[in-house]
XYZ file of C-alpha atoms in Angstrom:
537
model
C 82.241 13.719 28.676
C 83.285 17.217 26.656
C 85.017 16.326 23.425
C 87.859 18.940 22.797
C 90.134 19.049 19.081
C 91.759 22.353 18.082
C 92.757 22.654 14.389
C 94.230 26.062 13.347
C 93.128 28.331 15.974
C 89.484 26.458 16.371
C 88.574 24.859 19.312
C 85.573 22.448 18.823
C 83.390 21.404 21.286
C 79.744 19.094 21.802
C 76.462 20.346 22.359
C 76.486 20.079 25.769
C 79.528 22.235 26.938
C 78.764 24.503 29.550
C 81.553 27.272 28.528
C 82.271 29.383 25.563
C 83.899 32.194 24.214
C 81.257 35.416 24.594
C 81.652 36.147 20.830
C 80.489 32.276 20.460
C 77.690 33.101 22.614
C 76.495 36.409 20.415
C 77.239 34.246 17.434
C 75.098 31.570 18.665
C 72.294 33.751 19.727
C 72.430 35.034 16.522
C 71.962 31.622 14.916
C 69.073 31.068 17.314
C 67.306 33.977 16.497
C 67.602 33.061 12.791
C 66.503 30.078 12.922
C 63.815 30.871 15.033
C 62.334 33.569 12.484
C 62.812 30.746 9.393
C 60.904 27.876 11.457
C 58.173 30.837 12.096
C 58.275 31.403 8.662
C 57.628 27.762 7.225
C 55.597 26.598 10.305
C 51.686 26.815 9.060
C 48.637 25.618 10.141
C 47.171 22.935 7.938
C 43.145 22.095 8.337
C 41.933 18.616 9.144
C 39.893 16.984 6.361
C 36.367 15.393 7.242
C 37.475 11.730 7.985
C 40.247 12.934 10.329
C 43.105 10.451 11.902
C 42.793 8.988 15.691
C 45.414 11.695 16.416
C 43.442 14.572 15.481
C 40.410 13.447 17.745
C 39.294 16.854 19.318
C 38.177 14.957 22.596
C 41.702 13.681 22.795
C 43.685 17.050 21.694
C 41.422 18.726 24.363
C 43.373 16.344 27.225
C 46.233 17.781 29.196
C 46.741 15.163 31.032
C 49.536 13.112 29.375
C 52.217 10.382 30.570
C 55.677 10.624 30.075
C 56.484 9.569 26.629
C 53.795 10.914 24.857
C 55.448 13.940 23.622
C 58.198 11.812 22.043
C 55.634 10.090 19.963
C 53.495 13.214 18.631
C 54.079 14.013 15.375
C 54.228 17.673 14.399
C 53.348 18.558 10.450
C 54.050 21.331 8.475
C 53.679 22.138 5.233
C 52.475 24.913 2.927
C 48.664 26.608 3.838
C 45.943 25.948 1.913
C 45.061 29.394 1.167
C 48.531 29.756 -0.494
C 49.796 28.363 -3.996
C 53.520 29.103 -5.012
C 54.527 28.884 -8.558
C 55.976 25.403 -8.217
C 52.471 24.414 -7.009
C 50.978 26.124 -10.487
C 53.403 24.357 -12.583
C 52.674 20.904 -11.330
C 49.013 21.319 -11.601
C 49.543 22.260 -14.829
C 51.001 19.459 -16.072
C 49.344 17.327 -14.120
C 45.868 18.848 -16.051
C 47.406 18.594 -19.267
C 48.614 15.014 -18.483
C 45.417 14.074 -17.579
C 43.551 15.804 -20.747
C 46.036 13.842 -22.949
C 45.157 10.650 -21.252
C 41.878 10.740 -21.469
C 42.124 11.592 -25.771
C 44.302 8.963 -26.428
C 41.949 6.589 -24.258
C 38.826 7.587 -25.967
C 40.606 7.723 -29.501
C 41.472 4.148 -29.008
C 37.885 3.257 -27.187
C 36.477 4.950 -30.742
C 38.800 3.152 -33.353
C 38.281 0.014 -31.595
C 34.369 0.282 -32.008
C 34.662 1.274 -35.545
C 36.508 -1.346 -36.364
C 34.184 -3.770 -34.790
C 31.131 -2.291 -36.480
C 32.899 -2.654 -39.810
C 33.939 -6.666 -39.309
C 30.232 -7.704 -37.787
C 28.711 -5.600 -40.611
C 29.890 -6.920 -43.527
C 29.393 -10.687 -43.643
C 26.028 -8.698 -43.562
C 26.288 -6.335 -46.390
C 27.433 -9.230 -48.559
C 24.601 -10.833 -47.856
C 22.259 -7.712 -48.422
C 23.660 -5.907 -51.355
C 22.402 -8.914 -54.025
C 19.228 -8.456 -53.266
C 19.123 -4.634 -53.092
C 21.099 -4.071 -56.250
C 20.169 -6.576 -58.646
C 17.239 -8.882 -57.177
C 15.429 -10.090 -60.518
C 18.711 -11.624 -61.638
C 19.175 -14.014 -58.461
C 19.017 -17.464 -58.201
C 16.630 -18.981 -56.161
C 18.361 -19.744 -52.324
C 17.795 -23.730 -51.986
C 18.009 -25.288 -49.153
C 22.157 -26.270 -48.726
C 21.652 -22.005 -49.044
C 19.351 -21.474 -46.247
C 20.612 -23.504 -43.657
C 23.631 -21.327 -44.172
C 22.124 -18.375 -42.937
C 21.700 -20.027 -39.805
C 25.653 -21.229 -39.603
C 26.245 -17.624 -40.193
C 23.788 -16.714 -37.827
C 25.220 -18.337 -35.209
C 28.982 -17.794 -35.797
C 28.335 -14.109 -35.556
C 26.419 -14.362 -32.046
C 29.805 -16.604 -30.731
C 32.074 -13.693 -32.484
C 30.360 -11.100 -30.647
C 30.085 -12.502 -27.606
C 34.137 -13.828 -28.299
C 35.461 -10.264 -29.034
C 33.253 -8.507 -25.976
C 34.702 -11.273 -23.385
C 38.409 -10.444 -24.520
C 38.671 -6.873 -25.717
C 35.854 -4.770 -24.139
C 37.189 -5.502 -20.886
C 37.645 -2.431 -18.248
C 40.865 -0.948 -18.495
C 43.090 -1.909 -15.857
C 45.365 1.201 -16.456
C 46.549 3.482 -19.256
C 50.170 2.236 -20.728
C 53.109 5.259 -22.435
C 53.195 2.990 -25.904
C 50.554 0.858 -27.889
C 49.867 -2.548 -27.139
C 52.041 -4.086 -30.196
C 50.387 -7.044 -30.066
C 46.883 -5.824 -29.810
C 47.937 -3.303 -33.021
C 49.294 -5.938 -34.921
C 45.979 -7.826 -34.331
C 43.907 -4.948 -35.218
C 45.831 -4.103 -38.304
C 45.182 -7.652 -39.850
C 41.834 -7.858 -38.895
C 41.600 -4.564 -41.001
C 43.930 -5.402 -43.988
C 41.764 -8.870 -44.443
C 38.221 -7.115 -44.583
C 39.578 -4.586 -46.760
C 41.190 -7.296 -49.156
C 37.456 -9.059 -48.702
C 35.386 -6.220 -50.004
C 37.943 -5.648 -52.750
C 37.897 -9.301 -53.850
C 33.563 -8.704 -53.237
C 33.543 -5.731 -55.735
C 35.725 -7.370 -58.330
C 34.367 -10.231 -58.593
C 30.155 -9.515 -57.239
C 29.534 -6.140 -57.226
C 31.028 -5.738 -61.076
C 29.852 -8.988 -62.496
C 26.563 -9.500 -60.835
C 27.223 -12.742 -59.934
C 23.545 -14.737 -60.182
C 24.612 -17.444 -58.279
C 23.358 -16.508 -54.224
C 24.094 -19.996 -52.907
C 28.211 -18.603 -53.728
C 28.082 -15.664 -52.517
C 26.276 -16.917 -49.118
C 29.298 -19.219 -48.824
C 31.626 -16.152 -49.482
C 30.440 -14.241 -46.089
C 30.660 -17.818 -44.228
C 34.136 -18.537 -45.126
C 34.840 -14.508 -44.159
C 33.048 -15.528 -40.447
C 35.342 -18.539 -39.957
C 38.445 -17.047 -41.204
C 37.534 -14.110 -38.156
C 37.021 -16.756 -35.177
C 40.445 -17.699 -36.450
C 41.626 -14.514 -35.998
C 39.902 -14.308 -32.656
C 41.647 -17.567 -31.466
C 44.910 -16.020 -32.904
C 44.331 -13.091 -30.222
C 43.658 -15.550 -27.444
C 47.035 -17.603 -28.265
C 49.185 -14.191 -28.393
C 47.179 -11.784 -25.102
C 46.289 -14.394 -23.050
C 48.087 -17.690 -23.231
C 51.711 -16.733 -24.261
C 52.246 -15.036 -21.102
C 50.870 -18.094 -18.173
C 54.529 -20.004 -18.796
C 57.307 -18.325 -16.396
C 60.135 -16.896 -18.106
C 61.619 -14.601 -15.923
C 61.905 -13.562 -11.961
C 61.829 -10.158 -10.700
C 62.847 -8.374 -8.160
C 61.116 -5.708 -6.544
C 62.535 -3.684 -4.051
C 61.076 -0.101 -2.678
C 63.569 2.427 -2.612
C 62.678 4.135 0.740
C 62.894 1.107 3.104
C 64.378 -1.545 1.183
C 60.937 -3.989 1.091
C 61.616 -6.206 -1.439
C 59.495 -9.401 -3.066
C 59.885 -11.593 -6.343
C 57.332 -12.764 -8.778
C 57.606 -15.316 -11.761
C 56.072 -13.451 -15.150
C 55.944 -14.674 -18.476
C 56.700 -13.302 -21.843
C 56.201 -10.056 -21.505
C 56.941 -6.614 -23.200
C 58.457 -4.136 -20.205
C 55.140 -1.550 -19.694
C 52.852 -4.930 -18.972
C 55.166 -6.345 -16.713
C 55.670 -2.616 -14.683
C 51.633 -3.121 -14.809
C 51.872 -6.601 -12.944
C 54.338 -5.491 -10.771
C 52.096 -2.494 -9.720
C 48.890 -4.622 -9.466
C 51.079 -7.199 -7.324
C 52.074 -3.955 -5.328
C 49.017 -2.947 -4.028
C 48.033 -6.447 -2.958
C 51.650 -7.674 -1.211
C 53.441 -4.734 -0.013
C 52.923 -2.988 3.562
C 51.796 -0.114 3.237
C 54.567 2.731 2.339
C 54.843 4.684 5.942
C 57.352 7.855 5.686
C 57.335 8.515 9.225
C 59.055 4.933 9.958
C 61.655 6.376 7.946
C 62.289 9.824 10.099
C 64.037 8.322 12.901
C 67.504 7.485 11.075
C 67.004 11.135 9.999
C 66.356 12.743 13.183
C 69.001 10.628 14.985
C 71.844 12.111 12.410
C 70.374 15.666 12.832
C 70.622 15.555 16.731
C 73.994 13.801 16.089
C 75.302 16.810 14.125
C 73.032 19.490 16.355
C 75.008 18.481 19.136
C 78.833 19.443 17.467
C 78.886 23.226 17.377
C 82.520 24.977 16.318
C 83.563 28.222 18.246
C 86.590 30.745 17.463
C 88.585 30.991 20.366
C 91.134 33.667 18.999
C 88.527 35.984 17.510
C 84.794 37.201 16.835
C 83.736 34.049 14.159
C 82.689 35.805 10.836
C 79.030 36.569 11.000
C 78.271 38.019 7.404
C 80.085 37.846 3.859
C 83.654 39.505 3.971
C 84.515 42.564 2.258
C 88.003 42.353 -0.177
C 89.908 39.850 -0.776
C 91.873 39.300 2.258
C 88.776 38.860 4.023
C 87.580 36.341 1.380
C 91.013 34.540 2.294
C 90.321 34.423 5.155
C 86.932 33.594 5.874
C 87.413 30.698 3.257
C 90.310 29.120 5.617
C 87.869 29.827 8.383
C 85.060 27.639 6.586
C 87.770 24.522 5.692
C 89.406 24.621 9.373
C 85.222 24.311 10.666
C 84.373 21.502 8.181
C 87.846 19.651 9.459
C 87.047 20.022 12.687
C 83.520 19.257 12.281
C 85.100 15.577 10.425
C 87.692 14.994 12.708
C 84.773 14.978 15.758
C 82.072 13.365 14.142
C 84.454 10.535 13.572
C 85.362 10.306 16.960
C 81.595 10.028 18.563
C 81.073 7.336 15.821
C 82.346 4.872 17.766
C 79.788 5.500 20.552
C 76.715 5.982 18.318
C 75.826 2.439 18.290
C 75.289 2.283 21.570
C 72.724 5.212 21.405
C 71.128 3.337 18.973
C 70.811 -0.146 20.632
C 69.381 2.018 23.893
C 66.851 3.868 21.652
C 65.812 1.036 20.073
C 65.360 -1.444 23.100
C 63.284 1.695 24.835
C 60.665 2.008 21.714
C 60.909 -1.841 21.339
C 59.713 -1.369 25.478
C 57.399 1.470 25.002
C 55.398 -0.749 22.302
C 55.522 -3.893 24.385
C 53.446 -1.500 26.914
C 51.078 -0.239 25.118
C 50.157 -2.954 23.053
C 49.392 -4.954 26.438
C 47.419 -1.894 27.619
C 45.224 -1.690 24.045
C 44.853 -5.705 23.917
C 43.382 -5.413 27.152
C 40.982 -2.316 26.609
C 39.299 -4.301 23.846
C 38.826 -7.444 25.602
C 37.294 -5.397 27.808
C 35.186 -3.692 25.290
C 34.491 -6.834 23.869
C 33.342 -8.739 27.092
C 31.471 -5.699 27.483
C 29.460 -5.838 24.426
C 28.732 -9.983 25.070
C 26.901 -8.418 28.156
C 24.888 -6.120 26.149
C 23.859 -8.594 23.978
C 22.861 -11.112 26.461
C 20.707 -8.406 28.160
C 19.274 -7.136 24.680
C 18.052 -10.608 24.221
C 15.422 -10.041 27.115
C 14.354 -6.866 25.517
C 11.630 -6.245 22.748
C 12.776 -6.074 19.005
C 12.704 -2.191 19.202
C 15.278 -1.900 21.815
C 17.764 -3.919 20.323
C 21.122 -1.754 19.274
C 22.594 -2.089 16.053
C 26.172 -3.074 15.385
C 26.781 0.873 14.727
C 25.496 2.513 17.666
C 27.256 -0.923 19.759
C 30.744 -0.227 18.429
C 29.938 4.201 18.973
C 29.256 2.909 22.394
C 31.997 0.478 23.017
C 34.884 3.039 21.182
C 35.400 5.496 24.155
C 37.032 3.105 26.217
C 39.266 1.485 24.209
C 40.212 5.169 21.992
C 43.050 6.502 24.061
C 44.562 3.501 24.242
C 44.335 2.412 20.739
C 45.581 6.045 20.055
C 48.453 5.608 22.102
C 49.544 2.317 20.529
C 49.447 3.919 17.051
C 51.347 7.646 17.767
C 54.229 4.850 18.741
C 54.035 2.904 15.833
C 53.722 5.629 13.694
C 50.487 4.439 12.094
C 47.849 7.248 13.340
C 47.931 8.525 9.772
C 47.160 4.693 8.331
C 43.569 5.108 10.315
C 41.292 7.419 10.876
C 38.574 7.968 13.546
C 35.809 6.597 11.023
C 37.740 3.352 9.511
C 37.877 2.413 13.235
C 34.514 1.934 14.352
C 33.301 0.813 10.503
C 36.094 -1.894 11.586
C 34.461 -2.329 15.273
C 31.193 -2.192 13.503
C 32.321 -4.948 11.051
C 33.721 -7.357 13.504
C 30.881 -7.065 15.953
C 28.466 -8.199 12.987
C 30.193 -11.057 12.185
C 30.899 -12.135 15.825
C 34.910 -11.681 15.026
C 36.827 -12.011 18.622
C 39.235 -9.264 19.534
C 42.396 -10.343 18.079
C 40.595 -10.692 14.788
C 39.651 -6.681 15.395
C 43.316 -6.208 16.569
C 44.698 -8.002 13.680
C 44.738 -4.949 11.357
C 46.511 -2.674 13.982
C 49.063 -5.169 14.899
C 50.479 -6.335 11.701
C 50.605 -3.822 8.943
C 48.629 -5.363 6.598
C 48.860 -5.115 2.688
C 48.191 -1.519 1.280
C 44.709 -2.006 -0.380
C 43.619 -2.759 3.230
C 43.894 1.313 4.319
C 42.185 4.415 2.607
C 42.638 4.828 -1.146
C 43.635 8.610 0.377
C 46.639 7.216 1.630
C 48.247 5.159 -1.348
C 46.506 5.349 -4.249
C 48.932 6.880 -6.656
C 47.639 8.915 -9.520
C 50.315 8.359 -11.953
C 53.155 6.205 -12.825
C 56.318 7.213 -13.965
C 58.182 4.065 -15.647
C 61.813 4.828 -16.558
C 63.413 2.624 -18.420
C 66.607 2.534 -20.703
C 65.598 0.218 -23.519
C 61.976 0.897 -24.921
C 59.020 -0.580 -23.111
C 57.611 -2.083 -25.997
C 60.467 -4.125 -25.982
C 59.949 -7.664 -24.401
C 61.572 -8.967 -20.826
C 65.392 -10.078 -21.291
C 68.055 -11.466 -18.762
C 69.518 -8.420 -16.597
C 66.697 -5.745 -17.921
C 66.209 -3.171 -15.061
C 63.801 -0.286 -14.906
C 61.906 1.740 -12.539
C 58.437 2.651 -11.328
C 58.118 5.597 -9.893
C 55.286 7.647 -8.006
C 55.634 10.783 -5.883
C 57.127 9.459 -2.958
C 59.015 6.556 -3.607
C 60.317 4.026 -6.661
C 59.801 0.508 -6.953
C 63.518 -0.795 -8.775
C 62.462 -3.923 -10.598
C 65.469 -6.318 -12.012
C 64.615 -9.345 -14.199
C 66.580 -12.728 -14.280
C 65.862 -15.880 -16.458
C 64.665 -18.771 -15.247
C 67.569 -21.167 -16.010
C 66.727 -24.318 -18.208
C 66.272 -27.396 -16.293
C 67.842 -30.683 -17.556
C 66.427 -33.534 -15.550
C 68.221 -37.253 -15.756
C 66.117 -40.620 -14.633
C 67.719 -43.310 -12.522
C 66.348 -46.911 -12.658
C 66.352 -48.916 -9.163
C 65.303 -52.291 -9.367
C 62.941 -53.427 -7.151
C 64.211 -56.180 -6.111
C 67.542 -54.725 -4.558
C 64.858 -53.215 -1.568
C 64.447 -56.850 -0.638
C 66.094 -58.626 2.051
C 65.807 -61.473 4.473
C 65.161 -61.660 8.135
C 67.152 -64.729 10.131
C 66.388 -65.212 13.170
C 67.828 -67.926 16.187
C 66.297 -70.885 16.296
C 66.990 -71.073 20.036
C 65.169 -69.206 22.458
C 65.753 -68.201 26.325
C 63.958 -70.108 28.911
């Protein structure tokens, strides 16, 4: 039914109303024509990379034969061409090269500092040894043997060191942090300060007095080994085991579609728990799908597309007015639109909903379909390659398929509906043409039924499950209001942020627990059965 309001002159009417004023008409042809030329101007053609999605299959784009709904399920995508960079683009590779340069210095800077230091604390229990008997050897003391069963205690302690310090610190670097590792610089600066105040006490006291006495100065380099595997077990306590008790529980929830999960962490400073939460990302979140997130938006454009306003009393003003009257008035022209355009949006809000439960309950429908239509095409497929294999068994050993060519055989007849089934869940971009049949291939190796091969198509799975193409994330942004070296508190809140979404992340305490005892005796769970001495005959 029409939907009629007049506000100062304006008479507003929906989408669908068959008669208008003939300036309304120009005006709208007008519009038409203008948008027409801007959608020809932003519309492009974008080329399909090597491993290219289910959709783009060129055996399937070639089909004109289609059903009914499959034109409300193709995607169209347009962007800017290849061929074409506009200065925005420049800019952000730009940055993004410079960002990456700076990276990679600081991570090589550190890489370097870190080996120099280790050089200089596995060198010189080495060099205190050495330097007696290069600088003053006549006037040493014979090394008994208290002396030489030193040098294997030393021996030793360094091989446990080395093999300590390459376990815990030259590890591969799970990602590259904005701020130093306090804890790690703290570690590293008093590893420094006490071989520094070693070799000052060595030069004092040694170096300057020629000390004759060998069997000393072999016990000064072993007490500088043992005070290091302290060190090293310092560095365990504070990197690794300060962080395994639960202190806090965050909340993660992804700004585009509201997916939210919690995780217990430890003590820990803000930019390594953004790195756990990201690391827990890619293992428990679905995968982030934009186009799942295009239907609220097309249902409000169509909403408004269908309200159009039209001047009844005169031409509507089709270009910027000349003088100030006209300014007057087209600016009362533009408030009595936007009223009107209020006033009857808020009356077709209390039908929307039902638009909404009918669109919903048709897609809910639509997948019902096809999801019975592509869990029978690969039972088919399946039964079909438990034949092949029965009658391969009869053949010789050169005939025999392997699972590759099996699953290029077996993919024709379960492709269009498989294709089908994932233009309506909006997941054709999630897998390509490739990832399918390395899938088939996979599950026909390991004799997986066809709901295990169905499984990943189904149920959106976690996102390191699809192509690195289509999550992986080059960069980071954490954005935080206290400093990230700072450690996790009660109420702390910052984001993560990548290019097409943020993760919000709030922190709570874990309360402290007070727990009471309560003492039953035993005996009060006794108690005594009577029973009749009489019985019925």
């Amino acid at each position: 039914m029409d939907t009629e309001s007049t506000y100062s002159g304006y008479s507003y009417y929906s989408g669908r109303s068959r008669g208008s004023h003939r300036h309304g008409e120009r005006s709208r042809d007008r519009h038409k024509s203008r948008s027409k030329d801007s959608r020809s101007e932003k519309s492009v053609t974008i080329n399909t990379p090597p491993a290219e999605p289910l959709l783009g299959d060129s055996s399937v784009r070639g089909e004109q034969v289609q059903d009914d709904n499959w034109g409300e399920t193709t995607t169209a995508v347009t962007g800017t061409s290849e061929h074409s960079l506009s200065q925005e683009d420049i800019v952000r590779i730009t940055k993004d090269l410079e960002d990456s340069v700076g990276l990679d210095c600081r991570r090589y800077f550190t890489r370097t500092l870190a080996v120099i230091l280790g050089l200089l604390v596995f060198l010189t229990p080495l060099a205190f040894l050495v330097l007696p008997h290069l600088l003053w050897p006549e006037k040493l003391q014979s090394c008994g043997t208290a002396c030489e069963g030193l040098f294997i205690s030393v021996a030793f302690k360094l091989l446990i060191l080395l093999l300590a310090v390459w376990a815990l610190f030259f590890r591969p670097a799970r990602a590259g942090l904005p701020r130093v590792f306090v804890f790690r610089a703290l570690l590293a600066v008093l590893v420094l300060l006490f071989v520094v105040s070693y070799w000052l006490f060595y030069g004092v006291r040694i170096l300057d007095s020629q000390d004759e006495n060998y069997q000393g100065i072999v016990q000064y380099a072993v007490s500088l080994v043992d005070a290091l595997l302290f060190i090293h077990y310092l560095a365990i306590v504070l990197l690794e085991l300060r962080q395994l008790q639960p202190c806090f529980s965050v909340c993660v929830a992804r700004s585009t579609d509201g997916e939210t999960r919690h995780y217990n962490l430890g003590q820990l400073s803000i930019q390594r728990a953004a790195l756990a939460i990201i690391e827990h990302y890619y293992c428990d979140f679905p995968v982030h799908n934009p186009a799942l997130l295009s239907a609220s938006k097309s249902r409000a454009a169509k909403h408004l597309a269908g309200l159009k306003v039209y001047n009844v009393d005169g031409e509507f003003p089709a270009g910027p007015a000349e003088g100030p009257g006209n300014n007057a008035a087209a600016a009362g022209l533009a408030h009595s639109q936007s009223r009107a355009m209020i006033a009857a949006a808020a009356r077709r809000r209390d039908t929307s909903h039902n638009e909404l439960y009918y669109e919903e309950a048709e897609h809910e429908r639509r997948v019902r379909k096809r999801k019975a239509r592509l869990v029978v095409a690969v039972e088919e497929a399946f039964t079909h390659i438990k034949r092949m294999q029965e009658e391969e068994q009869k053949k010789s050993p050169g005939d025999v398929m392997d699972p590759r060519e099996a699953a290029q055989a077996i993919f024709p007849s379960m492709a269009r509906a498989l294709q089908k089934y994932l233009r309506t869940t909006k997941q054709q971009h999630c897998h390509s043409m490739e990832s399918i049949q390395q899938h088939l291939a996979f599950c026909i190796t390991n004799n997986m039924t066809p709901k295990a091969f169905l499984e990943s198509y189904l149920t959106p799975g976690p996102t390191l499950q699809y192509s690195r193409n289509h999550w992986l994330a080059r960069q980071w942004t954490l954005i935080s209001e206290a400093s990230v070296t700072n450690s996790l508190k009660d109420g702390t809140i910052f984001l993560l942020k990548c290019v097409d979404f943020s993760l919000v992340v709030t922190s709570k305490k874990i309360p402290y627990i007070q727990m009471s005892e309560e003492y039953i005796d035993p005996k009060s769970h006794k108690f005594v059965l009577r029973l009749q001495s009489e019985t019925s005959v």
